[in-house]
Amino acid sequence: MAGGCMSGMFGRRTDQVRLFAYPGQSNMTGRRLPLSWPAEIRASPQTDSANTFILLDAAALATTAPLNNVFRNPATAPDFTCVSFYKIFGFPDLGGLIIRKNPATMRILASRRYFGGGSVDMVTVLGDDAFHAKKTINLHSSLEDGTLPFHSIIALGTAIDTHEKLFGSMAQISSHTAALVRELYTGLTSLRHSNGLPVARIYNEQSAMYGDARTQGAAIALNIQRPDGSIIAPSAVETAANAAHIYLRSGSLCNPGGAAAYLEWSGAGLRQLYAEGLRCGAPSEIHAGKPVGLVRASLGTMSILADVEAFVTFLREQYVDCMADCGAVPEAMSYDSSTKLDFGDSEKHAPQAVDVENQAGWSLFRCCL
């Protein structure tokens, strides 16, 4: 992190408690930010290290990357790291908070002003003697408000063991998905209209290198453009892909700031769209000639090269040199939801379950958990 950026972020030293939070991986573009930032922030002369805390949001990063290096050295580790186990395994629906134990983090966590059942040793609300005593036997007991999801906690061990048995180490998964996203990027950038204009308009920073797991995760944010440069509505691309049994996500991708920046929407422009009736979760369309959302293609542990090739082929057949009705679903690809399947042949007709955030489809009948 450049010194000027650090100075602008933290300014002069004060006794004020500060929290610097950043994502290890963008949930929109897949860009990965440096894991060296916690150490750089603590070493900066502009930082009061005793009162500055770093939170790493590793929810997206941990799905296809090992976190060993993050925690190997406590001196350079984030103070707080959050992960999502459901994003990694699909089940159970748990998250985790990993805390760097030192006097500063213990002090800041002990100063919280609220509590819930299970995190106190005594509570009284009678008369003038009202008080509560927080649990002090260990840190996690003082933070675990309410009844713990003990069934999910028990299942987590099985999820970890099964995941490793099926797919190997997170380092292997990282190499696998990095290779896949490099192939996807190569395939997308090879698609051109007859006039030379790219079919896919890809959004990311120049520092992100597809195939380099240090700077880029297994996701690509894009929009599809016609030969004249106009953008096809992201929701139309998602609908057509769904009909081809390719599962994407479209919209602002729970990242309104990033979407506005890449799509060049001002705050005033978004306020105007809101006044006209646009709401979060609505189909992502074109307004004033510009898209209000993007398409994200994500690859995961179970993705294979054939998935990449199928998506690139779909885009080539559907959108190269297409001007009118590019977003329409071809009749041959239309899906009749009333179709009845004979589940006697489970291998042939196995329904597909999809984690639209980070995973490809897999057969429910082959699920091992």
mmCIF file of C-alpha atoms in Angstrom:
data_model
loop_
_atom_site.group_PDB
_atom_site.id
_atom_site.type_symbol
_atom_site.label_atom_id
_atom_site.label_comp_id
_atom_site.label_asym_id
_atom_site.label_seq_id
_atom_site.Cartn_x
_atom_site.Cartn_y
_atom_site.Cartn_z
ATOM 1 C CA MET A 1 0.000 0.000 0.000
ATOM 2 C CA ALA A 2 1.519 3.294 -1.073
ATOM 3 C CA GLY A 3 2.507 5.767 1.635
ATOM 4 C CA GLY A 4 0.284 8.502 0.198
ATOM 5 C CA CYS A 5 -2.726 6.205 0.230
ATOM 6 C CA MET A 6 -1.976 5.247 3.830
ATOM 7 C CA SER A 7 -1.675 8.894 4.842
ATOM 8 C CA GLY A 8 -4.977 9.759 3.226
ATOM 9 C CA MET A 9 -6.690 6.827 4.884
ATOM 10 C CA PHE A 10 -5.489 7.361 8.436
ATOM 11 C CA GLY A 11 -4.267 10.965 8.589
ATOM 12 C CA ARG A 12 -2.485 12.033 11.744
ATOM 13 C CA ARG A 13 -2.148 9.803 14.794
ATOM 14 C CA THR A 14 -4.907 10.075 17.362
ATOM 15 C CA ASP A 15 -6.133 8.065 20.318
ATOM 16 C CA GLN A 16 -9.367 7.315 18.474
ATOM 17 C CA VAL A 17 -10.113 3.630 17.884
ATOM 18 C CA ARG A 18 -10.172 2.845 14.169
ATOM 19 C CA LEU A 19 -11.192 -0.195 12.155
ATOM 20 C CA PHE A 20 -9.805 -0.812 8.673
ATOM 21 C CA ALA A 21 -11.942 -3.443 6.931
ATOM 22 C CA TYR A 22 -11.352 -4.829 3.475
ATOM 23 C CA PRO A 23 -12.308 -7.918 1.441
ATOM 24 C CA GLY A 24 -9.703 -10.493 0.548
ATOM 25 C CA GLN A 25 -11.594 -10.968 -2.720
ATOM 26 C CA SER A 26 -14.172 -8.783 -4.422
ATOM 27 C CA ASN A 27 -17.500 -10.566 -4.594
ATOM 28 C CA MET A 28 -18.146 -8.715 -7.868
ATOM 29 C CA THR A 29 -14.992 -8.928 -9.999
ATOM 30 C CA GLY A 30 -13.017 -11.598 -8.149
ATOM 31 C CA ARG A 31 -10.092 -9.199 -7.698
ATOM 32 C CA ARG A 32 -7.913 -10.174 -4.730
ATOM 33 C CA LEU A 33 -6.411 -7.521 -2.497
ATOM 34 C CA PRO A 34 -3.001 -7.882 -0.801
ATOM 35 C CA LEU A 35 -2.844 -9.968 2.345
ATOM 36 C CA SER A 36 0.203 -7.908 3.316
ATOM 37 C CA TRP A 37 -1.909 -4.871 4.193
ATOM 38 C CA PRO A 38 -2.285 -5.650 7.944
ATOM 39 C CA ALA A 39 1.495 -5.684 8.399
ATOM 40 C CA GLU A 40 1.916 -2.540 6.276
ATOM 41 C CA ILE A 41 -0.740 -0.670 8.236
ATOM 42 C CA ARG A 42 0.835 -1.567 11.582
ATOM 43 C CA ALA A 43 4.271 -0.516 10.331
ATOM 44 C CA SER A 44 3.071 2.835 9.007
ATOM 45 C CA PRO A 45 4.193 5.940 10.951
ATOM 46 C CA GLN A 46 0.685 7.337 10.417
ATOM 47 C CA THR A 47 -0.895 4.456 12.318
ATOM 48 C CA ASP A 48 -1.419 4.178 16.061
ATOM 49 C CA SER A 49 -1.087 0.406 16.107
ATOM 50 C CA ALA A 50 -2.528 0.128 19.613
ATOM 51 C CA ASN A 51 -5.818 1.693 18.498
ATOM 52 C CA THR A 52 -6.048 0.555 14.868
ATOM 53 C CA PHE A 53 -7.662 -2.792 14.110
ATOM 54 C CA ILE A 54 -7.816 -4.658 10.798
ATOM 55 C CA LEU A 55 -10.754 -6.790 9.675
ATOM 56 C CA LEU A 56 -10.283 -9.136 6.708
ATOM 57 C CA ASP A 57 -13.501 -10.295 5.055
ATOM 58 C CA ALA A 58 -12.392 -13.668 3.694
ATOM 59 C CA ALA A 59 -15.865 -14.985 2.832
ATOM 60 C CA ALA A 60 -15.259 -15.011 -0.935
ATOM 61 C CA LEU A 61 -11.513 -15.611 -0.723
ATOM 62 C CA ALA A 62 -11.736 -18.743 1.420
ATOM 63 C CA THR A 63 -13.939 -20.598 -1.082
ATOM 64 C CA THR A 64 -11.003 -21.310 -3.411
ATOM 65 C CA ALA A 65 -7.873 -20.197 -1.545
ATOM 66 C CA PRO A 66 -5.932 -21.473 1.475
ATOM 67 C CA LEU A 67 -5.664 -19.111 4.427
ATOM 68 C CA ASN A 68 -2.517 -20.666 5.911
ATOM 69 C CA ASN A 69 -0.353 -17.676 5.072
ATOM 70 C CA VAL A 70 -2.853 -15.302 6.670
ATOM 71 C CA PHE A 71 -2.435 -16.833 10.124
ATOM 72 C CA ARG A 72 1.111 -18.196 9.993
ATOM 73 C CA ASN A 73 2.585 -15.122 11.685
ATOM 74 C CA PRO A 74 0.428 -13.497 14.399
ATOM 75 C CA ALA A 75 2.383 -10.254 14.014
ATOM 76 C CA THR A 76 1.146 -9.825 10.431
ATOM 77 C CA ALA A 77 -2.300 -11.445 10.741
ATOM 78 C CA PRO A 78 -5.519 -9.394 10.676
ATOM 79 C CA ASP A 79 -7.061 -8.696 14.064
ATOM 80 C CA PHE A 80 -10.353 -10.154 12.857
ATOM 81 C CA THR A 81 -11.049 -12.492 9.932
ATOM 82 C CA CYS A 82 -14.546 -13.587 8.975
ATOM 83 C CA VAL A 83 -15.296 -16.637 6.853
ATOM 84 C CA SER A 84 -18.460 -18.274 5.555
ATOM 85 C CA PHE A 85 -18.512 -22.043 5.799
ATOM 86 C CA TYR A 86 -21.634 -22.335 3.668
ATOM 87 C CA LYS A 87 -19.808 -20.572 0.831
ATOM 88 C CA ILE A 88 -17.025 -23.142 1.081
ATOM 89 C CA PHE A 89 -19.005 -26.324 1.695
ATOM 90 C CA GLY A 90 -22.636 -25.513 0.891
ATOM 91 C CA PHE A 91 -23.615 -26.982 4.268
ATOM 92 C CA PRO A 92 -23.753 -26.200 7.168
ATOM 93 C CA ASP A 93 -25.021 -22.615 7.252
ATOM 94 C CA LEU A 94 -22.340 -21.256 9.558
ATOM 95 C CA GLY A 95 -19.915 -18.376 9.621
ATOM 96 C CA GLY A 96 -16.758 -17.990 11.635
ATOM 97 C CA LEU A 97 -14.813 -15.144 13.234
ATOM 98 C CA ILE A 98 -11.089 -15.731 13.749
ATOM 99 C CA ILE A 99 -9.575 -13.367 16.315
ATOM 100 C CA ARG A 100 -5.925 -12.419 16.733
ATOM 101 C CA LYS A 101 -5.378 -12.752 20.464
ATOM 102 C CA ASN A 102 -3.470 -9.870 22.001
ATOM 103 C CA PRO A 103 -4.176 -7.318 24.755
ATOM 104 C CA ALA A 104 -5.564 -4.762 22.297
ATOM 105 C CA THR A 105 -8.184 -7.058 20.741
ATOM 106 C CA MET A 106 -9.105 -8.465 24.156
ATOM 107 C CA ARG A 107 -9.649 -4.928 25.426
ATOM 108 C CA ILE A 108 -11.815 -3.823 22.521
ATOM 109 C CA LEU A 109 -13.988 -6.956 22.618
ATOM 110 C CA ALA A 110 -14.435 -6.715 26.387
ATOM 111 C CA SER A 111 -15.773 -3.181 26.011
ATOM 112 C CA ARG A 112 -18.893 -4.088 24.037
ATOM 113 C CA ARG A 113 -22.013 -2.713 25.696
ATOM 114 C CA TYR A 114 -24.533 -5.442 24.990
ATOM 115 C CA PHE A 115 -24.855 -9.097 25.851
ATOM 116 C CA GLY A 116 -27.104 -12.040 25.224
ATOM 117 C CA GLY A 117 -27.971 -15.185 27.074
ATOM 118 C CA GLY A 118 -25.070 -17.594 27.301
ATOM 119 C CA SER A 119 -22.354 -14.930 27.418
ATOM 120 C CA VAL A 120 -22.860 -13.956 31.075
ATOM 121 C CA ASP A 121 -22.325 -15.695 34.422
ATOM 122 C CA MET A 122 -24.906 -13.673 36.327
ATOM 123 C CA VAL A 123 -27.718 -11.217 35.558
ATOM 124 C CA THR A 124 -29.984 -9.374 37.978
ATOM 125 C CA VAL A 125 -32.514 -6.664 37.189
ATOM 126 C CA LEU A 126 -34.023 -6.198 40.654
ATOM 127 C CA GLY A 127 -34.116 -2.801 42.278
ATOM 128 C CA ASP A 128 -30.929 -0.806 42.507
ATOM 129 C CA ASP A 129 -28.780 -3.933 42.358
ATOM 130 C CA ALA A 130 -29.115 -4.495 38.583
ATOM 131 C CA PHE A 131 -25.891 -5.758 37.080
ATOM 132 C CA HIS A 132 -24.499 -8.438 34.828
ATOM 133 C CA ALA A 133 -21.224 -10.345 34.981
ATOM 134 C CA LYS A 134 -19.701 -11.366 31.661
ATOM 135 C CA LYS A 135 -18.154 -14.772 31.241
ATOM 136 C CA THR A 136 -14.395 -14.633 31.620
ATOM 137 C CA ILE A 137 -13.438 -18.303 31.391
ATOM 138 C CA ASN A 138 -12.403 -17.792 27.748
ATOM 139 C CA LEU A 139 -12.917 -15.320 24.930
ATOM 140 C CA HIS A 140 -15.383 -17.231 22.791
ATOM 141 C CA SER A 141 -17.744 -17.865 25.718
ATOM 142 C CA SER A 142 -18.050 -14.130 26.273
ATOM 143 C CA LEU A 143 -19.026 -13.588 22.614
ATOM 144 C CA GLU A 144 -21.464 -16.448 22.028
ATOM 145 C CA ASP A 145 -24.838 -14.804 22.622
ATOM 146 C CA GLY A 146 -27.831 -17.096 22.642
ATOM 147 C CA THR A 147 -28.160 -20.796 21.922
ATOM 148 C CA LEU A 148 -25.400 -22.131 19.707
ATOM 149 C CA PRO A 149 -26.339 -23.996 16.483
ATOM 150 C CA PHE A 150 -24.843 -27.176 17.875
ATOM 151 C CA HIS A 151 -26.189 -29.457 15.125
ATOM 152 C CA SER A 152 -24.496 -27.310 12.482
ATOM 153 C CA ILE A 153 -21.280 -27.168 14.495
ATOM 154 C CA ILE A 154 -21.207 -30.971 14.667
ATOM 155 C CA ALA A 155 -21.870 -31.181 10.909
ATOM 156 C CA LEU A 156 -19.003 -28.808 10.145
ATOM 157 C CA GLY A 157 -16.396 -31.436 10.969
ATOM 158 C CA THR A 158 -17.984 -33.839 8.489
ATOM 159 C CA ALA A 159 -18.129 -31.104 5.861
ATOM 160 C CA ILE A 160 -14.419 -30.329 6.252
ATOM 161 C CA ASP A 161 -13.386 -33.992 6.098
ATOM 162 C CA THR A 162 -15.621 -34.791 3.115
ATOM 163 C CA HIS A 163 -14.529 -31.710 1.194
ATOM 164 C CA GLU A 164 -10.854 -32.632 1.572
ATOM 165 C CA LYS A 165 -11.526 -36.271 0.705
ATOM 166 C CA LEU A 166 -13.329 -35.301 -2.511
ATOM 167 C CA PHE A 167 -11.263 -32.364 -3.711
ATOM 168 C CA GLY A 168 -7.906 -32.408 -1.949
ATOM 169 C CA SER A 169 -6.257 -29.467 -0.250
ATOM 170 C CA MET A 170 -7.262 -25.834 -0.635
ATOM 171 C CA ALA A 171 -3.914 -25.269 -2.377
ATOM 172 C CA GLN A 172 -4.940 -27.813 -5.027
ATOM 173 C CA ILE A 173 -8.352 -26.176 -5.357
ATOM 174 C CA SER A 174 -6.683 -22.790 -5.752
ATOM 175 C CA SER A 175 -4.476 -24.055 -8.595
ATOM 176 C CA HIS A 176 -7.445 -25.751 -10.259
ATOM 177 C CA THR A 177 -9.740 -22.720 -10.191
ATOM 178 C CA ALA A 178 -6.939 -20.325 -11.174
ATOM 179 C CA ALA A 179 -6.306 -22.404 -14.295
ATOM 180 C CA LEU A 180 -10.024 -22.480 -15.096
ATOM 181 C CA VAL A 181 -10.550 -18.735 -14.744
ATOM 182 C CA ARG A 182 -7.521 -18.118 -16.966
ATOM 183 C CA GLU A 183 -9.129 -20.300 -19.638
ATOM 184 C CA LEU A 184 -12.437 -18.505 -19.186
ATOM 185 C CA TYR A 185 -10.811 -15.090 -19.550
ATOM 186 C CA THR A 186 -8.946 -16.260 -22.657
ATOM 187 C CA GLY A 187 -12.158 -17.618 -24.148
ATOM 188 C CA LEU A 188 -14.150 -14.473 -23.393
ATOM 189 C CA THR A 189 -11.544 -12.119 -24.824
ATOM 190 C CA SER A 190 -11.331 -14.225 -27.998
ATOM 191 C CA LEU A 191 -14.989 -13.546 -28.827
ATOM 192 C CA ARG A 192 -15.249 -10.741 -31.373
ATOM 193 C CA HIS A 193 -17.904 -9.367 -33.666
ATOM 194 C CA SER A 194 -17.087 -9.117 -37.377
ATOM 195 C CA ASN A 195 -16.159 -5.456 -36.905
ATOM 196 C CA GLY A 196 -13.567 -6.398 -34.275
ATOM 197 C CA LEU A 197 -15.506 -5.195 -31.225
ATOM 198 C CA PRO A 198 -15.274 -7.559 -28.227
ATOM 199 C CA VAL A 199 -18.453 -9.438 -27.351
ATOM 200 C CA ALA A 200 -17.667 -9.334 -23.619
ATOM 201 C CA ARG A 201 -16.917 -6.099 -21.795
ATOM 202 C CA ILE A 202 -14.948 -7.262 -18.746
ATOM 203 C CA TYR A 203 -14.724 -5.171 -15.582
ATOM 204 C CA ASN A 204 -11.632 -5.314 -13.388
ATOM 205 C CA GLU A 205 -8.451 -3.554 -12.350
ATOM 206 C CA GLN A 206 -5.268 -3.799 -14.398
ATOM 207 C CA SER A 207 -3.458 -5.276 -11.390
ATOM 208 C CA ALA A 208 -5.653 -8.393 -11.508
ATOM 209 C CA MET A 209 -4.044 -11.167 -13.573
ATOM 210 C CA TYR A 210 -6.326 -14.066 -14.494
ATOM 211 C CA GLY A 211 -4.518 -17.266 -13.601
ATOM 212 C CA ASP A 212 -2.558 -15.612 -10.775
ATOM 213 C CA ALA A 213 -4.304 -16.661 -7.565
ATOM 214 C CA ARG A 214 -2.568 -13.871 -5.653
ATOM 215 C CA THR A 215 -4.383 -11.131 -7.571
ATOM 216 C CA GLN A 216 -7.510 -12.766 -9.016
ATOM 217 C CA GLY A 217 -10.137 -15.232 -7.860
ATOM 218 C CA ALA A 218 -12.312 -17.551 -9.914
ATOM 219 C CA ALA A 219 -14.959 -15.040 -10.993
ATOM 220 C CA ILE A 220 -15.362 -12.626 -13.895
ATOM 221 C CA ALA A 221 -17.685 -9.612 -14.040
ATOM 222 C CA LEU A 222 -18.806 -8.653 -17.519
ATOM 223 C CA ASN A 223 -21.516 -7.356 -19.782
ATOM 224 C CA ILE A 224 -22.356 -8.493 -23.300
ATOM 225 C CA GLN A 225 -22.325 -5.871 -26.032
ATOM 226 C CA ARG A 226 -23.728 -5.793 -29.552
ATOM 227 C CA PRO A 227 -21.606 -4.953 -32.615
ATOM 228 C CA ASP A 228 -22.585 -1.285 -32.210
ATOM 229 C CA GLY A 229 -21.290 -1.226 -28.623
ATOM 230 C CA SER A 230 -24.689 -1.119 -26.926
ATOM 231 C CA ILE A 231 -25.075 -3.350 -23.873
ATOM 232 C CA ILE A 232 -27.581 -6.191 -23.689
ATOM 233 C CA ALA A 233 -29.584 -6.141 -20.459
ATOM 234 C CA PRO A 234 -27.732 -8.310 -17.909
ATOM 235 C CA SER A 235 -30.997 -9.931 -16.804
ATOM 236 C CA ALA A 236 -31.660 -10.999 -20.406
ATOM 237 C CA VAL A 237 -28.244 -12.654 -20.585
ATOM 238 C CA GLU A 238 -28.936 -14.480 -17.317
ATOM 239 C CA THR A 239 -32.337 -15.658 -18.560
ATOM 240 C CA ALA A 240 -30.897 -17.003 -21.809
ATOM 241 C CA ALA A 241 -28.071 -18.717 -19.941
ATOM 242 C CA ASN A 242 -30.507 -20.330 -17.504
ATOM 243 C CA ALA A 243 -32.394 -21.798 -20.454
ATOM 244 C CA ALA A 244 -29.116 -23.345 -21.597
ATOM 245 C CA HIS A 245 -28.555 -24.746 -18.070
ATOM 246 C CA ILE A 246 -25.743 -22.279 -17.426
ATOM 247 C CA TYR A 247 -26.134 -20.495 -14.128
ATOM 248 C CA LEU A 248 -24.945 -16.919 -13.798
ATOM 249 C CA ARG A 249 -25.822 -14.005 -11.579
ATOM 250 C CA SER A 250 -26.837 -10.564 -12.789
ATOM 251 C CA GLY A 251 -27.484 -7.230 -11.086
ATOM 252 C CA SER A 252 -25.339 -5.068 -8.837
ATOM 253 C CA LEU A 253 -24.120 -8.299 -7.172
ATOM 254 C CA CYS A 254 -24.543 -6.942 -3.636
ATOM 255 C CA ASN A 255 -21.823 -4.430 -4.486
ATOM 256 C CA PRO A 256 -23.567 -1.121 -5.236
ATOM 257 C CA GLY A 257 -20.391 0.932 -4.942
ATOM 258 C CA GLY A 258 -18.403 -1.219 -7.336
ATOM 259 C CA ALA A 259 -21.258 -1.470 -9.827
ATOM 260 C CA ALA A 260 -21.771 2.304 -9.822
ATOM 261 C CA ALA A 261 -18.043 2.920 -10.318
ATOM 262 C CA TYR A 262 -17.549 0.472 -13.184
ATOM 263 C CA LEU A 263 -20.817 1.408 -14.908
ATOM 264 C CA GLU A 264 -20.211 5.141 -14.372
ATOM 265 C CA TRP A 265 -23.385 5.929 -12.459
ATOM 266 C CA SER A 266 -23.356 9.026 -10.267
ATOM 267 C CA GLY A 267 -25.169 9.288 -6.957
ATOM 268 C CA ALA A 268 -27.616 11.724 -8.530
ATOM 269 C CA GLY A 269 -28.254 9.330 -11.400
ATOM 270 C CA LEU A 270 -29.010 6.445 -9.062
ATOM 271 C CA ARG A 271 -31.313 8.639 -6.998
ATOM 272 C CA GLN A 272 -33.201 9.465 -10.178
ATOM 273 C CA LEU A 273 -33.542 5.769 -11.028
ATOM 274 C CA TYR A 274 -34.901 5.153 -7.541
ATOM 275 C CA ALA A 275 -37.437 7.956 -8.024
ATOM 276 C CA GLU A 276 -38.486 6.281 -11.275
ATOM 277 C CA GLY A 277 -39.152 3.014 -9.443
ATOM 278 C CA LEU A 278 -35.908 1.037 -9.702
ATOM 279 C CA ARG A 279 -35.352 -1.178 -6.655
ATOM 280 C CA CYS A 280 -32.674 -3.580 -5.484
ATOM 281 C CA GLY A 281 -33.500 -7.088 -6.689
ATOM 282 C CA ALA A 282 -35.378 -5.920 -9.785
ATOM 283 C CA PRO A 283 -34.269 -7.351 -13.157
ATOM 284 C CA SER A 284 -31.117 -5.569 -14.295
ATOM 285 C CA GLU A 285 -32.056 -3.568 -17.362
ATOM 286 C CA ILE A 286 -30.767 -0.671 -19.454
ATOM 287 C CA HIS A 287 -31.572 2.886 -18.350
ATOM 288 C CA ALA A 288 -30.555 6.024 -20.236
ATOM 289 C CA GLY A 289 -28.530 3.820 -22.561
ATOM 290 C CA LYS A 290 -26.471 2.322 -19.725
ATOM 291 C CA PRO A 291 -26.776 -0.934 -17.779
ATOM 292 C CA VAL A 292 -27.540 -0.744 -14.076
ATOM 293 C CA GLY A 293 -25.982 -4.125 -13.415
ATOM 294 C CA LEU A 294 -23.456 -6.692 -14.545
ATOM 295 C CA VAL A 295 -23.207 -10.408 -15.202
ATOM 296 C CA ARG A 296 -20.941 -12.520 -13.010
ATOM 297 C CA ALA A 297 -19.599 -15.902 -14.071
ATOM 298 C CA SER A 298 -18.196 -17.811 -11.087
ATOM 299 C CA LEU A 299 -16.160 -20.994 -11.005
ATOM 300 C CA GLY A 300 -15.771 -23.212 -7.982
ATOM 301 C CA THR A 301 -14.247 -26.358 -6.594
ATOM 302 C CA MET A 302 -16.436 -28.644 -8.704
ATOM 303 C CA SER A 303 -16.153 -26.688 -11.954
ATOM 304 C CA ILE A 304 -14.351 -28.336 -14.860
ATOM 305 C CA LEU A 305 -12.969 -27.211 -18.208
ATOM 306 C CA ALA A 306 -16.122 -28.420 -19.977
ATOM 307 C CA ASP A 307 -18.125 -25.836 -17.991
ATOM 308 C CA VAL A 308 -15.873 -23.068 -19.283
ATOM 309 C CA GLU A 309 -16.094 -24.322 -22.852
ATOM 310 C CA ALA A 310 -19.888 -24.597 -22.650
ATOM 311 C CA PHE A 311 -20.238 -20.991 -21.482
ATOM 312 C CA VAL A 312 -17.925 -19.604 -24.164
ATOM 313 C CA THR A 313 -19.743 -21.644 -26.826
ATOM 314 C CA PHE A 314 -23.090 -20.342 -25.573
ATOM 315 C CA LEU A 315 -21.922 -16.740 -25.876
ATOM 316 C CA ARG A 316 -20.453 -17.352 -29.333
ATOM 317 C CA GLU A 317 -23.621 -18.932 -30.701
ATOM 318 C CA GLN A 318 -25.988 -16.516 -29.002
ATOM 319 C CA TYR A 319 -24.336 -13.114 -29.286
ATOM 320 C CA VAL A 320 -21.597 -12.858 -31.930
ATOM 321 C CA ASP A 321 -22.817 -10.429 -34.640
ATOM 322 C CA CYS A 322 -26.282 -10.399 -33.098
ATOM 323 C CA MET A 323 -28.111 -7.065 -33.215
ATOM 324 C CA ALA A 324 -31.888 -7.509 -32.807
ATOM 325 C CA ASP A 325 -33.443 -9.608 -30.031
ATOM 326 C CA CYS A 326 -30.047 -10.723 -28.751
ATOM 327 C CA GLY A 327 -31.541 -11.206 -25.335
ATOM 328 C CA ALA A 328 -34.396 -13.431 -26.495
ATOM 329 C CA VAL A 329 -34.330 -17.086 -25.485
ATOM 330 C CA PRO A 330 -34.124 -19.279 -28.610
ATOM 331 C CA GLU A 331 -37.052 -21.646 -28.981
ATOM 332 C CA ALA A 332 -34.745 -24.633 -29.109
ATOM 333 C CA MET A 333 -33.356 -23.644 -25.716
ATOM 334 C CA SER A 334 -36.653 -22.852 -23.998
ATOM 335 C CA TYR A 335 -37.299 -24.764 -20.799
ATOM 336 C CA ASP A 336 -40.693 -26.214 -19.978
ATOM 337 C CA SER A 337 -40.979 -26.303 -16.189
ATOM 338 C CA SER A 338 -43.913 -28.708 -16.446
ATOM 339 C CA THR A 339 -41.739 -31.452 -17.941
ATOM 340 C CA LYS A 340 -41.932 -34.564 -15.777
ATOM 341 C CA LEU A 341 -38.764 -36.548 -15.224
ATOM 342 C CA ASP A 342 -38.559 -40.279 -14.626
ATOM 343 C CA PHE A 343 -36.269 -40.516 -11.625
ATOM 344 C CA GLY A 344 -35.871 -44.233 -12.131
ATOM 345 C CA ASP A 345 -32.677 -43.373 -13.993
ATOM 346 C CA SER A 346 -31.112 -41.128 -11.369
ATOM 347 C CA GLU A 347 -27.829 -40.705 -13.237
ATOM 348 C CA LYS A 348 -29.588 -39.464 -16.379
ATOM 349 C CA HIS A 349 -32.163 -37.196 -14.770
ATOM 350 C CA ALA A 350 -30.471 -36.092 -11.552
ATOM 351 C CA PRO A 351 -31.608 -32.559 -10.696
ATOM 352 C CA GLN A 352 -28.951 -29.895 -10.435
ATOM 353 C CA ALA A 353 -28.300 -27.802 -7.333
ATOM 354 C CA VAL A 354 -26.428 -24.558 -7.790
ATOM 355 C CA ASP A 355 -24.567 -22.194 -5.485
ATOM 356 C CA VAL A 356 -24.816 -19.089 -7.672
ATOM 357 C CA GLU A 357 -22.147 -17.336 -5.615
ATOM 358 C CA ASN A 358 -19.199 -19.627 -6.176
ATOM 359 C CA GLN A 359 -20.096 -23.113 -7.378
ATOM 360 C CA ALA A 360 -21.140 -24.923 -10.498
ATOM 361 C CA GLY A 361 -23.968 -27.467 -10.514
ATOM 362 C CA TRP A 362 -23.631 -30.922 -9.051
ATOM 363 C CA SER A 363 -25.871 -33.953 -8.939
ATOM 364 C CA LEU A 364 -27.985 -34.134 -5.803
ATOM 365 C CA PHE A 365 -27.983 -37.908 -6.010
ATOM 366 C CA ARG A 366 -24.203 -37.926 -5.811
ATOM 367 C CA CYS A 367 -23.993 -35.588 -2.837
ATOM 368 C CA CYS A 368 -21.972 -37.209 -0.091
ATOM 369 C CA LEU A 369 -22.675 -34.973 2.911
#
